[in-house]
XYZ file of C-alpha atoms in Angstrom:
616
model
C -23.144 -24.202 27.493
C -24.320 -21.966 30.272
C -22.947 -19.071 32.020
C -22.958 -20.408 35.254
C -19.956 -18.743 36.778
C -19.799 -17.400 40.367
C -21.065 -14.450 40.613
C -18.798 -12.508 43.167
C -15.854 -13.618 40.375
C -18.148 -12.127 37.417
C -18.743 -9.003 39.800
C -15.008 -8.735 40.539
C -13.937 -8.673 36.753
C -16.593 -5.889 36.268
C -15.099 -3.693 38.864
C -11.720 -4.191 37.565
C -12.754 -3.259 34.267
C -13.816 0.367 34.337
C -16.375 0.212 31.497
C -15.117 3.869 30.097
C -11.356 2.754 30.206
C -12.107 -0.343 28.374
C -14.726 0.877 25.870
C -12.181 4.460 25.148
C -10.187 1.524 23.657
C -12.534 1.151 21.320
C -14.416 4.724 20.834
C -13.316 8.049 21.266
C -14.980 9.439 24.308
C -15.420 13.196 25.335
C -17.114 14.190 29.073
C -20.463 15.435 28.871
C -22.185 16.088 32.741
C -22.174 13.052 34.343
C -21.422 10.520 31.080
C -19.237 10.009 28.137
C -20.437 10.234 24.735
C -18.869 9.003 21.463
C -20.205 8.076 17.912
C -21.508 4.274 17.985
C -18.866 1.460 17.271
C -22.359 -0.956 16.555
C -23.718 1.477 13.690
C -22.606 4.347 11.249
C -23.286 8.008 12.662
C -22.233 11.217 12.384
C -23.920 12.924 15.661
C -23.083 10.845 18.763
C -25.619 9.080 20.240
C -23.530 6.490 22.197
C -23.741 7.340 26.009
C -21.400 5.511 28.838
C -22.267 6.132 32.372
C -19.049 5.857 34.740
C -21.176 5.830 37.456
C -23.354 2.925 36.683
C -20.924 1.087 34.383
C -23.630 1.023 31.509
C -23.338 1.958 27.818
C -26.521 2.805 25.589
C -26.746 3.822 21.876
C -30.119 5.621 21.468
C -29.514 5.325 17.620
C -29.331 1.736 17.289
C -30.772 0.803 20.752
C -27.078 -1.534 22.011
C -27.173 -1.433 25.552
C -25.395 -3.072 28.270
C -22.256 -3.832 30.423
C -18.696 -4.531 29.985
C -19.345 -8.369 28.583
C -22.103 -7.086 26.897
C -19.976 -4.894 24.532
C -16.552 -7.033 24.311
C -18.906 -9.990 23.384
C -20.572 -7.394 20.903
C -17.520 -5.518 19.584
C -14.879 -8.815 19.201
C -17.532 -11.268 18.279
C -16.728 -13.595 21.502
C -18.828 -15.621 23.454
C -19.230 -15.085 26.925
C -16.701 -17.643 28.380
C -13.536 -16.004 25.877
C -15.122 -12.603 27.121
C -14.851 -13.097 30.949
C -11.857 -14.654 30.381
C -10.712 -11.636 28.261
C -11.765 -9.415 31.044
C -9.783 -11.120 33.397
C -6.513 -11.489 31.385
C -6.682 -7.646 31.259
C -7.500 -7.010 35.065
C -4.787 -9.666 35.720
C -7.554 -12.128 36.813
C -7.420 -16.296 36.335
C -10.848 -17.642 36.484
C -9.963 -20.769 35.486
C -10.704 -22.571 38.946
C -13.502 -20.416 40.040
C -16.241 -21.280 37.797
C -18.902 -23.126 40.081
C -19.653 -25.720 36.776
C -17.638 -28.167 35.955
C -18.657 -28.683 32.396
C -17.735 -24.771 32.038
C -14.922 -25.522 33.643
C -13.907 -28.256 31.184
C -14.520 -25.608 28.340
C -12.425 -22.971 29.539
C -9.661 -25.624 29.517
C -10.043 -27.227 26.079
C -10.306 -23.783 24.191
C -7.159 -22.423 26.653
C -5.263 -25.289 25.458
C -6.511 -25.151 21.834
C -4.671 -21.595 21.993
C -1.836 -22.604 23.572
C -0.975 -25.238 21.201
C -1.633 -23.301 18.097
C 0.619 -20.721 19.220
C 3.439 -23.236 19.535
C 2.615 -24.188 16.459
C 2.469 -20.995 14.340
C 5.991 -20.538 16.220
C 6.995 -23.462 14.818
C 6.001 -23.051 11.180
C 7.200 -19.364 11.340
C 10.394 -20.857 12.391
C 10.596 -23.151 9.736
C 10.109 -21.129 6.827
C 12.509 -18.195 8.160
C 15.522 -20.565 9.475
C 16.657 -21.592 6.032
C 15.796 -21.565 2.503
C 13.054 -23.762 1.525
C 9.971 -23.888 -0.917
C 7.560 -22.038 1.251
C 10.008 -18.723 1.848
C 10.436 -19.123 -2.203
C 6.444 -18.960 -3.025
C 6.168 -16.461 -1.381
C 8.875 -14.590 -2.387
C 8.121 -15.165 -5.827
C 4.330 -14.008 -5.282
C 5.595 -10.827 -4.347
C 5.647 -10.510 -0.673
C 8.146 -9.077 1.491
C 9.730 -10.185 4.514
C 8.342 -7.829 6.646
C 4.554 -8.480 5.542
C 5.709 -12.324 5.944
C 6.605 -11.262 9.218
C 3.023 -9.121 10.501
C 0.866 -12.427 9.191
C 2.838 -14.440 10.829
C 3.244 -16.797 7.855
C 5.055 -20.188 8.101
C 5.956 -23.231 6.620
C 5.125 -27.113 7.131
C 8.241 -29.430 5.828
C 6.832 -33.234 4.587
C 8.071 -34.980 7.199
C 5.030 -36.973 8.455
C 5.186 -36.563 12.024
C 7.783 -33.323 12.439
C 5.175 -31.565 14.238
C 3.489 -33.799 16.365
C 6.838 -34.828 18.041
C 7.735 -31.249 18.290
C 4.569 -30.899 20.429
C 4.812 -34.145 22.187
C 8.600 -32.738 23.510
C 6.972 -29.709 24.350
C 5.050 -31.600 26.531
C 1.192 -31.545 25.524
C 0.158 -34.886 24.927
C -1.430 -36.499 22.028
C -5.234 -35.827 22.466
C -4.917 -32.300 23.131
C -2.653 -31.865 20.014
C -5.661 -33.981 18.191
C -8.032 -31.854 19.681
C -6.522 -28.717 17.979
C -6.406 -30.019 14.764
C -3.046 -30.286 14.029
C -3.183 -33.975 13.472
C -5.135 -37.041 11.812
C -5.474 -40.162 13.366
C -3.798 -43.262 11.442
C -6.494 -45.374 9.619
C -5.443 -48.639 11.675
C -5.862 -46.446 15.028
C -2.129 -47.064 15.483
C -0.742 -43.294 15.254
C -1.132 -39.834 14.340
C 0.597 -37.946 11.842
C 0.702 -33.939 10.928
C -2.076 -32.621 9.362
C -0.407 -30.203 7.273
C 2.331 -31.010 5.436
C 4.599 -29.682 2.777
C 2.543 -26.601 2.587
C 2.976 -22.432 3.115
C 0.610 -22.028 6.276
C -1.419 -18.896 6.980
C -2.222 -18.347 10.539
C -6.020 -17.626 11.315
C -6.292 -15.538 14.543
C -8.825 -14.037 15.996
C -10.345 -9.979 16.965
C -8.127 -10.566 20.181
C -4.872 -11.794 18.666
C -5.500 -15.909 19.577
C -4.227 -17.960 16.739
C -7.485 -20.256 16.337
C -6.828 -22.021 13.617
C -4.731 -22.556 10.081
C -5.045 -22.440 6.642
C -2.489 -24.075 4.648
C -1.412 -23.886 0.682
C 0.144 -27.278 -1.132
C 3.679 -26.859 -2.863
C 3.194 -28.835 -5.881
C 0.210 -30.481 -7.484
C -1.165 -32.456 -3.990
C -4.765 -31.928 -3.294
C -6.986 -30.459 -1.805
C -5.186 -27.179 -2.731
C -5.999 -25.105 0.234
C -6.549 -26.862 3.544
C -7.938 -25.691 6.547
C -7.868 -27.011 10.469
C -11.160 -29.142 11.482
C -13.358 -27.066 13.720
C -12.074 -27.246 17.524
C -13.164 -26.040 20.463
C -11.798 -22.984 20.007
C -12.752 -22.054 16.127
C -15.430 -22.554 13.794
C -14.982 -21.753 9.960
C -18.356 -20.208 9.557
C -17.986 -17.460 12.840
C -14.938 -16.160 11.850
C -12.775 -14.257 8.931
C -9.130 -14.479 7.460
C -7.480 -10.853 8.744
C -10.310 -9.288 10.241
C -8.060 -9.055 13.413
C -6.259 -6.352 11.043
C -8.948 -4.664 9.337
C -11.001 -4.002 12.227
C -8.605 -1.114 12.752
C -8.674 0.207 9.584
C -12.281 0.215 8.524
C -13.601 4.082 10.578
C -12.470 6.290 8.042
C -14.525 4.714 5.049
C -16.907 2.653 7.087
C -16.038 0.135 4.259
C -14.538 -3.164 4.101
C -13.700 -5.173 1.615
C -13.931 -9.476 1.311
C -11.856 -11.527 -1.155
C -11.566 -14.846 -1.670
C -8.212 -16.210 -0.783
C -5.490 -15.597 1.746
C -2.855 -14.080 -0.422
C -5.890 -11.597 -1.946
C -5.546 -10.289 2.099
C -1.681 -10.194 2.229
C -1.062 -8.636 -1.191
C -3.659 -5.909 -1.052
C -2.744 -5.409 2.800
C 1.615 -5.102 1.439
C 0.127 -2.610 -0.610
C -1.535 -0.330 1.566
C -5.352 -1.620 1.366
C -5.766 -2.798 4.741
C -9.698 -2.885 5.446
C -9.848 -6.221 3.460
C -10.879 -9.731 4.836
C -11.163 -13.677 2.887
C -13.982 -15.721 3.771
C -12.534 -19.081 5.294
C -13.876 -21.094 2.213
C -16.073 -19.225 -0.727
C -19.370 -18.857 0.812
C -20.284 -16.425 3.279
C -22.667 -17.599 6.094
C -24.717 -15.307 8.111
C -22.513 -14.925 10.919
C -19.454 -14.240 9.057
C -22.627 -11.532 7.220
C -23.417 -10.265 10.718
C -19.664 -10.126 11.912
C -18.862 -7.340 8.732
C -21.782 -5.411 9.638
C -20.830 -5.035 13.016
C -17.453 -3.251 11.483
C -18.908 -1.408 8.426
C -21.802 -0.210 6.549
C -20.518 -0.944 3.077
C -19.200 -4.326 2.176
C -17.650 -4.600 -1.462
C -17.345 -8.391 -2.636
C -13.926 -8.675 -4.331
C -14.417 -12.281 -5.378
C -12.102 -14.329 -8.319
C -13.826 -13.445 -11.468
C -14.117 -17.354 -12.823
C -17.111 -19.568 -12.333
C -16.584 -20.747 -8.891
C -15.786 -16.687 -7.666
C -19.153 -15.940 -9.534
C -20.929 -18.304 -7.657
C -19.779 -17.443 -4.204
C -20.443 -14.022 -5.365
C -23.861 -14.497 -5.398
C -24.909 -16.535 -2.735
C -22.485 -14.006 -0.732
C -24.762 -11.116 -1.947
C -28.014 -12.367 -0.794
C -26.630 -12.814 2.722
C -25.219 -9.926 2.991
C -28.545 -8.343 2.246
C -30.711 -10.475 4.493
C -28.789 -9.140 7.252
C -29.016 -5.986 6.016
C -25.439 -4.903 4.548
C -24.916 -1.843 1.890
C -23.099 -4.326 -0.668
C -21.754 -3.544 -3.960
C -19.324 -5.906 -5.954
C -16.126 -5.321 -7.596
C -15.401 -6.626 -11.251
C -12.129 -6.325 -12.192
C -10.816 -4.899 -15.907
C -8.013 -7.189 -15.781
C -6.372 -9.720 -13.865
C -8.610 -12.749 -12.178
C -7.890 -11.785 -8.659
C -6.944 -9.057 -6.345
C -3.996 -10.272 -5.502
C -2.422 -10.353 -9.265
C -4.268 -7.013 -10.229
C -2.782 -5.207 -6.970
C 0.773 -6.644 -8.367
C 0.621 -5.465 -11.550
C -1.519 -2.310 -11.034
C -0.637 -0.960 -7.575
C -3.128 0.639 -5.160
C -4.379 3.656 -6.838
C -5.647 1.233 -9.926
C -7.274 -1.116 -7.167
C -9.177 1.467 -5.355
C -10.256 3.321 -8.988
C -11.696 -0.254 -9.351
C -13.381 -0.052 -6.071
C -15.238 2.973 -6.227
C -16.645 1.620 -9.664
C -18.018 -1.330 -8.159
C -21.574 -2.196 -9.142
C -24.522 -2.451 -6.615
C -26.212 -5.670 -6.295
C -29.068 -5.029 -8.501
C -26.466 -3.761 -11.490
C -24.364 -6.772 -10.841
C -27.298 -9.414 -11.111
C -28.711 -7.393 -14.662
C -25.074 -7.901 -15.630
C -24.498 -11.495 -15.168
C -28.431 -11.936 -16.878
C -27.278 -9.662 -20.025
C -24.567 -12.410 -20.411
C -26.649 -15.285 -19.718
C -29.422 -13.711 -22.331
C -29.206 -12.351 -25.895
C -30.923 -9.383 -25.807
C -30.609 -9.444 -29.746
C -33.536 -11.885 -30.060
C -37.352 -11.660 -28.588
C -36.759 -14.956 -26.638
C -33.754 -13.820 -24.878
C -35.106 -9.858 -24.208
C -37.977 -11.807 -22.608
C -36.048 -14.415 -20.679
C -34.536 -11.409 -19.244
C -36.880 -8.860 -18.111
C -38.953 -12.049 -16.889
C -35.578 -12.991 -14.855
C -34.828 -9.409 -13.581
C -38.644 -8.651 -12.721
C -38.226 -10.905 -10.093
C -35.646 -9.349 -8.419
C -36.662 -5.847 -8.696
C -39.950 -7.266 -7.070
C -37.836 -7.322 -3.715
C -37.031 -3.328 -3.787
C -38.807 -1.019 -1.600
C -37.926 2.335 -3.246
C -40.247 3.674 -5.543
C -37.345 5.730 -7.202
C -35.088 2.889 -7.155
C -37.737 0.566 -9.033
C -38.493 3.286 -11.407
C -34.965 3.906 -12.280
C -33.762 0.718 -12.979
C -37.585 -0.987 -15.060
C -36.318 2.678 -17.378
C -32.687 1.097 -17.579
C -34.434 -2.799 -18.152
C -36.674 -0.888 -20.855
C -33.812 0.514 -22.943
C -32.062 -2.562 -22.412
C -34.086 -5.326 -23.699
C -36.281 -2.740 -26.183
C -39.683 -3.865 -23.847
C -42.097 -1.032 -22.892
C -41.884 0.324 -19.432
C -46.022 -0.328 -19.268
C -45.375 -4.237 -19.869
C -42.317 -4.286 -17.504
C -44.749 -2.651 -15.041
C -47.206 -5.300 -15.464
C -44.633 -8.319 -15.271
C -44.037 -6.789 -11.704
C -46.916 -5.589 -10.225
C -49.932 -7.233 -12.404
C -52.903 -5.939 -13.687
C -53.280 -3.917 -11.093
C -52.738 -0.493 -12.348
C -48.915 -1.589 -11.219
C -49.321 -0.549 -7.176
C -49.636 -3.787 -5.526
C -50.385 -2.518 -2.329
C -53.183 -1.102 -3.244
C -54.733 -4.524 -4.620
C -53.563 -6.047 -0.902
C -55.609 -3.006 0.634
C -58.552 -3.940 -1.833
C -58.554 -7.331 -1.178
C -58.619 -7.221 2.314
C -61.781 -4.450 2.139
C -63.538 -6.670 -0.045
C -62.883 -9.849 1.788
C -66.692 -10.212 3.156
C -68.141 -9.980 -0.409
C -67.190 -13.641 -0.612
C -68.639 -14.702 2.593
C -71.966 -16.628 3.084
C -74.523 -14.284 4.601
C -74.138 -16.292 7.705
C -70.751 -16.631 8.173
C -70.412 -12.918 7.627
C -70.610 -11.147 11.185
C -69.791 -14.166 12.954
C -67.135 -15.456 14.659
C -67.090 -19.233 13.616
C -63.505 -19.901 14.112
C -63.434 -19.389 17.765
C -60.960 -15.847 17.103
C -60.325 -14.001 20.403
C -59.668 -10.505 19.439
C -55.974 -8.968 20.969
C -57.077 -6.566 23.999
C -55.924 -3.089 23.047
C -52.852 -1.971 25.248
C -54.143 0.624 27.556
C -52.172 3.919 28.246
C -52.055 6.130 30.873
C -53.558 9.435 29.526
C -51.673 11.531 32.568
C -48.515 9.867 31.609
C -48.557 10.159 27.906
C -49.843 13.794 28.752
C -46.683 14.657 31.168
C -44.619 13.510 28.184
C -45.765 15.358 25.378
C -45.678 18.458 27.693
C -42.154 17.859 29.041
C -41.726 17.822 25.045
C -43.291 20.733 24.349
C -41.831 22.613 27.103
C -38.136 21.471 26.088
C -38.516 22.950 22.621
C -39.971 26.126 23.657
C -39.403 28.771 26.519
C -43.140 30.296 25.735
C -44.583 27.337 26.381
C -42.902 26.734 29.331
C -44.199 29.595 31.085
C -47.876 29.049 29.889
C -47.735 25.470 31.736
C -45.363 26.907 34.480
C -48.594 29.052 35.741
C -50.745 25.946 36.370
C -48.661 23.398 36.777
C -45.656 22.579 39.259
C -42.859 20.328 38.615
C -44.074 17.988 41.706
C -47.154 17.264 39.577
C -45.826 14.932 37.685
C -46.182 11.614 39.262
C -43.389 9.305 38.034
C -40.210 9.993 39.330
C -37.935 10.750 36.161
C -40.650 12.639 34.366
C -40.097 14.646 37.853
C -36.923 15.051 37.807
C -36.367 16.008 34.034
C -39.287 18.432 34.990
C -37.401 19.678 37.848
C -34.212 20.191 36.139
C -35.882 21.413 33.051
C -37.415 24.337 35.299
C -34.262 25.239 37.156
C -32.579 25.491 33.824
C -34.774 27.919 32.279
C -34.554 29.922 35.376
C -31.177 30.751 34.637
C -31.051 30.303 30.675
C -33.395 31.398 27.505
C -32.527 27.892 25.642
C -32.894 24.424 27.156
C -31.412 21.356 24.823
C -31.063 17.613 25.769
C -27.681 18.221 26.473
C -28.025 20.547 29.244
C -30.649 18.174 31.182
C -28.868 14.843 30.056
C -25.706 16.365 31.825
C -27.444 15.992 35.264
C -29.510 12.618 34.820
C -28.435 9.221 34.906
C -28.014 6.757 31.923
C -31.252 5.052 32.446
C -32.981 8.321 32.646
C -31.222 9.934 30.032
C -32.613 6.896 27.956
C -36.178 7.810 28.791
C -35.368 11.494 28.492
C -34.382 10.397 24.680
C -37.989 8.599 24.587
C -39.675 11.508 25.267
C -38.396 13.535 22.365
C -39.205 11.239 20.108
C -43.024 10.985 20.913
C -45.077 12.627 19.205
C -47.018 16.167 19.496
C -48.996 18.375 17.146
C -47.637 20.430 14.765
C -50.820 22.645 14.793
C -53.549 23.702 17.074
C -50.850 23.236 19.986
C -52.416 25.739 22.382
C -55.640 23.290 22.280
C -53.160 20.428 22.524
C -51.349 21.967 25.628
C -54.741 22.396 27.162
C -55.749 18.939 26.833
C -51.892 17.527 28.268
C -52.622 20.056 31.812
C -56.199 18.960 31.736
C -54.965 15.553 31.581
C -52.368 16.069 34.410
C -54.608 18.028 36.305
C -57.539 15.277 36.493
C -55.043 13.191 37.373
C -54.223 14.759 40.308
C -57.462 15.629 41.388
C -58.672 12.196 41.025
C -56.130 10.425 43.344
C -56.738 13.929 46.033
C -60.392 12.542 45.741
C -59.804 9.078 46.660
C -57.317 10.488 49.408
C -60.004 12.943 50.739
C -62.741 9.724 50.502
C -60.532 7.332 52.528
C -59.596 9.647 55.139
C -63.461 10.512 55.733
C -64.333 7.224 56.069
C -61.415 6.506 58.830
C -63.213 9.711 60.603
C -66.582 8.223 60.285
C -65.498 5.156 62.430
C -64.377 6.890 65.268
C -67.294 6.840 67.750
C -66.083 9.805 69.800
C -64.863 12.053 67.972
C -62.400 14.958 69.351
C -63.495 18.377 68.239
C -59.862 18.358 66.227
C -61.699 15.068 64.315
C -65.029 17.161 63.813
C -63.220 20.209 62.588
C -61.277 18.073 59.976
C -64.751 16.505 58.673
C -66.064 19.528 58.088
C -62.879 21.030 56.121
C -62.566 17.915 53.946
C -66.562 18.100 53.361
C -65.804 21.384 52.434
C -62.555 20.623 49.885
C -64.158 17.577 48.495
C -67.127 19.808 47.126
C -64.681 22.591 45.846
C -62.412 19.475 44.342
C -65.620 17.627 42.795
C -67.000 21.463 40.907
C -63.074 21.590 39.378
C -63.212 17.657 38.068
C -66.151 18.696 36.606
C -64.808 21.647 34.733
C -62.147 19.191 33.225
């Protein structure tokens, strides 16, 4: 769908949303000149690079490059899309934007997921109700799994009796009517088409709410030997099973101290480790992760430790959880309990202190997969030491470290009793074991197979990439403004020949100009001090200009060539100045002695003007 909203209601929700207010909810922010700064909620830091600009409502990390407005980061930071974002927005600035959208499709959407979340509520109301109002089987589950009343209480957790339809008429009296209650999943439709009865039923139901406290959806757990065991609402308008994660809307909170969070399997895994005091923990909403659910934990933390059940099924998820954690580029280790088969009955049994012990021993990826081969192989035979280094070769092909690989083919060596020379080989070839140096070789020696003809021609038809072109006076004004930052010296070398009003683009001007005025006052110049007087925008390009890059040596040659470069520059566009303004004086058939005067002053400047061009 698109984002076609009216754009003096998008503009109003902005303004009424300060973007420092809203984002301080989210970041600890401390003045600094003209902006706020903070450490990044998008990446892990220690130095803070995250700038927000009151003044132009803007926010930009110059560590991990997020930049935007208000939507941009409440999209970003609760993992919403931009219609529950705006509408977000305007819940909090006491906005309803519900009838000024100019589409009537968006309009439509707004309504379904609104009423999605307004029936769910009523519904995890109604469940709660249930299993607090008297005794029944789902208060005694969970009583007898351990929980407490008041943990039973922050989740939320209910209870759906076996009447049929107990629900749905509940609902209906509450006056939504029957499609809308369909739409959210609550029921299934009769297979004669003649009713609808309640989707869950006779089950202990688990709440699933979202990063801004919306009930989206339910899980629900069978009392007695029904299947499917665990059941979970259809995806809706407002919730899809692969976006989102069990108690995330908890653990977001709790996740800045470690920058670590922790996914198990199951709903109770959550609740127990949660009663007991482990709170950055989240369940996958079924056993596999997907790559949004991936990119929704590293948006919280830089670690992820899988804390799956340690039977078949948990092993499997495991894994295929692991590689998608690492394509989207997670720090993931994985847990392996000494004793129980799940969190939930280890926490029980063990308490915290024994969990988290477990935790910090959990094995990296590459440890876990050589331990599930070691059991899949017996390393006391020559078939099975081969059928694993063969097996774990291929993975190790995928590392990037050098001291990583040649740690773990010494571990794989000791292990399975093969050389480190023929482990080597299995990885790299017979190659001398650097395989980027047979790519390089290949590629030089690519002509030797050519015909003679084809050689230095260009039979396919290739056109070669045109080279980007840079402006020498601009690269030139950067390295120097650099330079100049990092060192007072230099500063007064380029101060003799060269003004701040030489350099030609406007920010490089103004950083020039404040950079100047600082030193006249001060012996040391940092970012800081000029980023307190610029803009966010230009603070951005003040941060690109430290990181280009200037000689280490031989800078007084270096400096020379940047004011040369400058210099010419300038000299070059007084030229074409001097050469157009001649040629308006040529025209001029009578010429005032004023005119005459002026010819011979610019003849006289362009010669002086064309002798210093020629010295550069």
């Amino acid at each position: 769908m698109g984002n076609n909203f009216d754009e003096k209601l998008i503009d109003e929700i902005k303004l009424r949303n300060d973007i420092v207010a809203v984002i301080s909810k989210y970041v600890q922010l401390k003045k600094s000149g003209r902006n706020y700064v903070g450490l990044c909620p998008f990446h892990n830091e220690k130095t803070p690079s995250f700038m927000v600009s009151e003044e132009n409502q803007f926010y930009h990390c110059f560590g991990c490059g997020e930049k935007g407005d208000i939507i941009n980061f409440i999209m970003k930071a609760e993992n919403l899309d931009f219609v529950d974002t705006v509408s977000l927005l305007g819940e909090w600035a006491g906005i309803n934007f519900d009838k000024n959208s100019t589409s009537k499709q968006e309009n439509e959407e707004i309504y379904r997921k609104n009423k999605v979340y307004e029936i769910n509520r009523e519904a995890a109301l109604f469940y709660y109700k249930n299993l607090l109002d008297k005794k029944n089987g789902g208060l005694n589950y969970l009583l007898k799994r351990g929980l407490e009343i008041q943990t039973i209480k922050k989740f939320g957790l209910g209870y759906a009796h076996e009447d049929w339809e107990q629900l749905n008429k509940y609902l209906l009296c509450k006056g939504y009517n029957q499609n809308e209650i369909f739409m959210a999943g609550l029921v299934s439709e009769q297979k004669n088409k003649n009713g609808y009865y309640d989707r869950f039923r006779n089950r202990v139901m688990f709440p699933i709410i979202n990063t801004t406290g919306k009930v989206i959806a339910f899980g629900g757990r069978v009392l007695g030997d029904f299947q499917p065991k665990y059941l979970n609402s259809p995806e809706t308008p407002a919730f899809n099973k692969g976006n989102n994660l069990f108690g995330l809307n908890f653990a977001k909170n709790e996740v800045t101290q470690k920058h670590q969070i922790i996914v198990v399997e199951g709903y109770m895994d959550v609740i127990s480790l949660y009663q007991n005091g482990i709170k950055n923990v989240t369940a996958s909403l079924g056993t596999a992760l997907t790559k949004n659910q991936a990119n929704l934990l590293k948006r919280y933390a830089g670690e992820v430790v899988i804390a799956y059940d340690t039977d078949t099924a948990g092993q499997a998820a495991t894994l295929r959880g692991l590689d998608v954690l690492r394509e989207v580029g997670c720090k993931v280790r994985v847990l392996r309990l000494s004793q129980g088969k799940d969190p939930d009955e280890f926490v029980m049994k063990k308490g915290k202190v024994a969990f988290l012990e477990e935790v910090d021993n959990a094995l990296s990826l590459i440890d876990y997969k050589i331990m599930l081969l070691k059991k899949e192989n017996d390393l006391a035979t020559t078939e099975g030491s081969v059928k694993f280094v063969k097996s774990i070769t291929k993975i190790l092909k995928g590392l990037t470290s050098p001291v990583e690989m040649d740690a773990y083919i010494k571990k794989i060596a000791l292990e399975s009793r093969i050389s480190i020379e023929a482990i080597k080989s299995e990885i790299y070839g017979n190659n001398k074991y650097d395989r980027r140096n047979n790519e390089k070789k290949q590629i030089l020696d690519g002509n030797k197979y050519r015909s003679k003809h084809d050689r230095y021609t260009n039979k396919y038809e290739i056109q070669p990439l045109k080279p980007i072109e840079k402006n020498g006076h601009l690269e030139a004004q950067r390295c120097l403004l650099k330079l100049m930052t990092a060192n007072k010296e230099i500063f007064y070398k380029v101060k003799i020949v060269i003004s701040y009003e030489d350099f030609v683009d406007e920010t490089y001007k103004k950083i020039a100009q404040i950079l100047y005025e600082l030193y006249e006052k001060d012996d040391s110049v940092d970012l800081e001090k000029i980023s307190n007087q610029l803009n966010i925008k230009e603070i951005a390009i003040l941060h690109d200009i430290n990181h280009c890059i200037v000689p280490k040596e031989n800078v007084e040659k270096a400096l020379i060539d940047y004011v040369n470069s400058i210099q010419k520059h300038k000299f070059k566009n007084m030229k074409v100045d001097m050469e157009d303004e001649l040629k308006q004086l040529e025209k001029v058939e009578n010429k005032t002695k004023e005119q005459i005067v002026r010819i011979r002053e610019l003849c006289i400047d362009y010669e002086k003007l064309m002798k210093e061009l020629k010295k550069l």
